Amino acid sequence: MRIDGASNPFAAYYNNGLLKGYVQTTPTTLTIGTSNTTSDLEFRTNTLSRMLISGSTGDITMSSRLNAGSGLRLTGPLVVSGSSGAVGQVLMTLGNTSPMWVDVVQN
């Protein structure tokens, strides 16, 4: 299928007459979206779910780790297990469990 147009072409997807999602292009952006806050957006490869974005909460569920080989830029607090820690705390790992915020002990 080829969709071409001079003014922001798009493809819309319906289920039983209800708009469920769309793909749209502008000169600078490719947008993939859902039509409401109850529809999730799921990315799959080889029939396996790789990433799911909840339409109702915006939460992202990924099936594997995020690899950031060329760096990682964050804006806002780093939140681990629901906590952004306190001033002066650092993240500590205990091996194969989730990291935790701890106070720095200076000798």
PDB file of C-alpha atoms in Angstrom:
ATOM      1  CA  MET A   1       0.000   0.000   0.000  1.00  0.00           C
ATOM      2  CA  ARG A   2       1.291   3.453  -0.853  1.00  0.00           C
ATOM      3  CA  ILE A   3      -0.252   6.605   0.490  1.00  0.00           C
ATOM      4  CA  ASP A   4       0.971   9.790  -1.086  1.00  0.00           C
ATOM      5  CA  GLY A   5      -0.195  13.337  -0.814  1.00  0.00           C
ATOM      6  CA  ALA A   6       0.936  16.919  -0.819  1.00  0.00           C
ATOM      7  CA  SER A   7      -0.693  17.914   2.478  1.00  0.00           C
ATOM      8  CA  ASN A   8      -0.037  15.635   5.489  1.00  0.00           C
ATOM      9  CA  PRO A   9      -1.274  12.289   4.104  1.00  0.00           C
ATOM     10  CA  PHE A  10      -2.643   9.741   6.560  1.00  0.00           C
ATOM     11  CA  ALA A  11      -4.083   6.251   6.817  1.00  0.00           C
ATOM     12  CA  ALA A  12      -6.883   5.627   9.300  1.00  0.00           C
ATOM     13  CA  TYR A  13      -7.804   2.240  10.784  1.00  0.00           C
ATOM     14  CA  TYR A  14     -11.352   1.378  11.836  1.00  0.00           C
ATOM     15  CA  ASN A  15     -12.946  -1.508  13.733  1.00  0.00           C
ATOM     16  CA  ASN A  16     -16.741  -1.859  13.399  1.00  0.00           C
ATOM     17  CA  GLY A  17     -16.969   1.718  12.160  1.00  0.00           C
ATOM     18  CA  LEU A  18     -14.990   3.197  15.061  1.00  0.00           C
ATOM     19  CA  LEU A  19     -11.676   4.947  14.435  1.00  0.00           C
ATOM     20  CA  LYS A  20      -8.971   3.010  16.312  1.00  0.00           C
ATOM     21  CA  GLY A  21      -5.726   4.510  15.048  1.00  0.00           C
ATOM     22  CA  TYR A  22      -3.819   6.245  12.302  1.00  0.00           C
ATOM     23  CA  VAL A  23      -0.476   6.844  10.614  1.00  0.00           C
ATOM     24  CA  GLN A  24       0.200  10.370   9.394  1.00  0.00           C
ATOM     25  CA  THR A  25       3.133  12.228   7.907  1.00  0.00           C
ATOM     26  CA  THR A  26       4.064  15.876   7.891  1.00  0.00           C
ATOM     27  CA  PRO A  27       7.168  17.383   6.297  1.00  0.00           C
ATOM     28  CA  THR A  28       9.111  16.756   9.543  1.00  0.00           C
ATOM     29  CA  THR A  29       7.276  14.024  11.484  1.00  0.00           C
ATOM     30  CA  LEU A  30       5.839  10.508  11.170  1.00  0.00           C
ATOM     31  CA  THR A  31       3.013  10.089  13.682  1.00  0.00           C
ATOM     32  CA  ILE A  32       1.538   6.756  14.755  1.00  0.00           C
ATOM     33  CA  GLY A  33      -1.382   7.145  17.101  1.00  0.00           C
ATOM     34  CA  THR A  34      -4.569   5.868  18.622  1.00  0.00           C
ATOM     35  CA  SER A  35      -7.860   7.701  18.485  1.00  0.00           C
ATOM     36  CA  ASN A  36      -8.780   7.799  22.171  1.00  0.00           C
ATOM     37  CA  THR A  37      -7.471   7.325  25.692  1.00  0.00           C
ATOM     38  CA  THR A  38      -8.610   3.717  25.981  1.00  0.00           C
ATOM     39  CA  SER A  39      -6.733   2.315  22.975  1.00  0.00           C
ATOM     40  CA  ASP A  40      -3.215   1.005  23.623  1.00  0.00           C
ATOM     41  CA  LEU A  41      -0.394   1.233  21.088  1.00  0.00           C
ATOM     42  CA  GLU A  42       1.609  -1.976  20.734  1.00  0.00           C
ATOM     43  CA  PHE A  43       4.799  -2.657  18.775  1.00  0.00           C
ATOM     44  CA  ARG A  44       5.506  -6.256  17.726  1.00  0.00           C
ATOM     45  CA  THR A  45       8.219  -8.167  15.913  1.00  0.00           C
ATOM     46  CA  ASN A  46       7.980 -11.836  14.998  1.00  0.00           C
ATOM     47  CA  THR A  47       4.461 -11.835  16.557  1.00  0.00           C
ATOM     48  CA  LEU A  48       5.919 -10.975  20.001  1.00  0.00           C
ATOM     49  CA  SER A  49       4.982  -7.830  21.886  1.00  0.00           C
ATOM     50  CA  ARG A  50       8.090  -5.661  22.285  1.00  0.00           C
ATOM     51  CA  MET A  51       6.591  -2.451  23.648  1.00  0.00           C
ATOM     52  CA  LEU A  52       3.125  -1.416  24.799  1.00  0.00           C
ATOM     53  CA  ILE A  53       2.047   2.175  25.467  1.00  0.00           C
ATOM     54  CA  SER A  54      -1.106   2.358  27.573  1.00  0.00           C
ATOM     55  CA  GLY A  55      -3.708   4.673  26.109  1.00  0.00           C
ATOM     56  CA  SER A  56      -5.251   5.347  29.511  1.00  0.00           C
ATOM     57  CA  THR A  57      -2.117   5.957  31.627  1.00  0.00           C
ATOM     58  CA  GLY A  58       0.699   6.569  29.149  1.00  0.00           C
ATOM     59  CA  ASP A  59       2.770   3.885  30.912  1.00  0.00           C
ATOM     60  CA  ILE A  60       5.274   2.070  28.704  1.00  0.00           C
ATOM     61  CA  THR A  61       5.832  -1.671  29.127  1.00  0.00           C
ATOM     62  CA  MET A  62       8.845  -3.133  27.343  1.00  0.00           C
ATOM     63  CA  SER A  63       9.664  -6.802  26.919  1.00  0.00           C
ATOM     64  CA  SER A  64      13.423  -6.267  27.183  1.00  0.00           C
ATOM     65  CA  ARG A  65      15.966  -3.773  28.413  1.00  0.00           C
ATOM     66  CA  LEU A  66      16.525  -0.435  26.773  1.00  0.00           C
ATOM     67  CA  ASN A  67      19.980  -0.277  25.231  1.00  0.00           C
ATOM     68  CA  ALA A  68      21.392   3.243  24.994  1.00  0.00           C
ATOM     69  CA  GLY A  69      24.755   2.639  23.344  1.00  0.00           C
ATOM     70  CA  SER A  70      25.411   6.250  22.417  1.00  0.00           C
ATOM     71  CA  GLY A  71      24.424   7.874  25.693  1.00  0.00           C
ATOM     72  CA  LEU A  72      21.302   8.663  27.645  1.00  0.00           C
ATOM     73  CA  ARG A  73      19.827  12.107  28.228  1.00  0.00           C
ATOM     74  CA  LEU A  74      17.266  12.593  30.953  1.00  0.00           C
ATOM     75  CA  THR A  75      15.044  15.544  31.747  1.00  0.00           C
ATOM     76  CA  GLY A  76      13.234  15.558  35.050  1.00  0.00           C
ATOM     77  CA  PRO A  77      13.901  13.260  37.986  1.00  0.00           C
ATOM     78  CA  LEU A  78      15.234   9.719  37.642  1.00  0.00           C
ATOM     79  CA  VAL A  79      12.503   7.561  39.186  1.00  0.00           C
ATOM     80  CA  VAL A  80      13.318   4.012  40.271  1.00  0.00           C
ATOM     81  CA  SER A  81      10.573   1.803  41.750  1.00  0.00           C
ATOM     82  CA  GLY A  82       8.358   4.866  42.175  1.00  0.00           C
ATOM     83  CA  SER A  83      10.941   6.970  44.029  1.00  0.00           C
ATOM     84  CA  SER A  84      13.287   9.720  42.865  1.00  0.00           C
ATOM     85  CA  GLY A  85      15.395   9.457  46.016  1.00  0.00           C
ATOM     86  CA  ALA A  86      16.445  12.340  48.262  1.00  0.00           C
ATOM     87  CA  VAL A  87      19.109  15.006  47.905  1.00  0.00           C
ATOM     88  CA  GLY A  88      22.560  13.417  48.199  1.00  0.00           C
ATOM     89  CA  GLN A  89      21.409   9.837  47.646  1.00  0.00           C
ATOM     90  CA  VAL A  90      22.842   7.552  44.957  1.00  0.00           C
ATOM     91  CA  LEU A  91      21.557   4.392  43.312  1.00  0.00           C
ATOM     92  CA  MET A  92      23.000   1.132  44.590  1.00  0.00           C
ATOM     93  CA  THR A  93      22.509  -2.284  43.079  1.00  0.00           C
ATOM     94  CA  LEU A  94      22.475  -5.529  45.025  1.00  0.00           C
ATOM     95  CA  GLY A  95      23.020  -7.742  42.006  1.00  0.00           C
ATOM     96  CA  ASN A  96      20.007  -9.066  40.154  1.00  0.00           C
ATOM     97  CA  THR A  97      17.391  -7.079  42.124  1.00  0.00           C
ATOM     98  CA  SER A  98      16.093  -3.584  41.471  1.00  0.00           C
ATOM     99  CA  PRO A  99      18.492  -0.789  42.460  1.00  0.00           C
ATOM    100  CA  MET A 100      17.663   1.291  45.498  1.00  0.00           C
ATOM    101  CA  TRP A 101      18.387   4.829  46.683  1.00  0.00           C
ATOM    102  CA  VAL A 102      20.920   4.977  49.548  1.00  0.00           C
ATOM    103  CA  ASP A 103      22.690   7.702  51.474  1.00  0.00           C
ATOM    104  CA  VAL A 104      26.342   8.252  50.660  1.00  0.00           C
ATOM    105  CA  VAL A 105      28.554   7.317  53.635  1.00  0.00           C
ATOM    106  CA  GLN A 106      31.761   9.323  53.808  1.00  0.00           C
ATOM    107  CA  ASN A 107      34.749   8.225  55.898  1.00  0.00           C
TER     108      ASN A 107
END
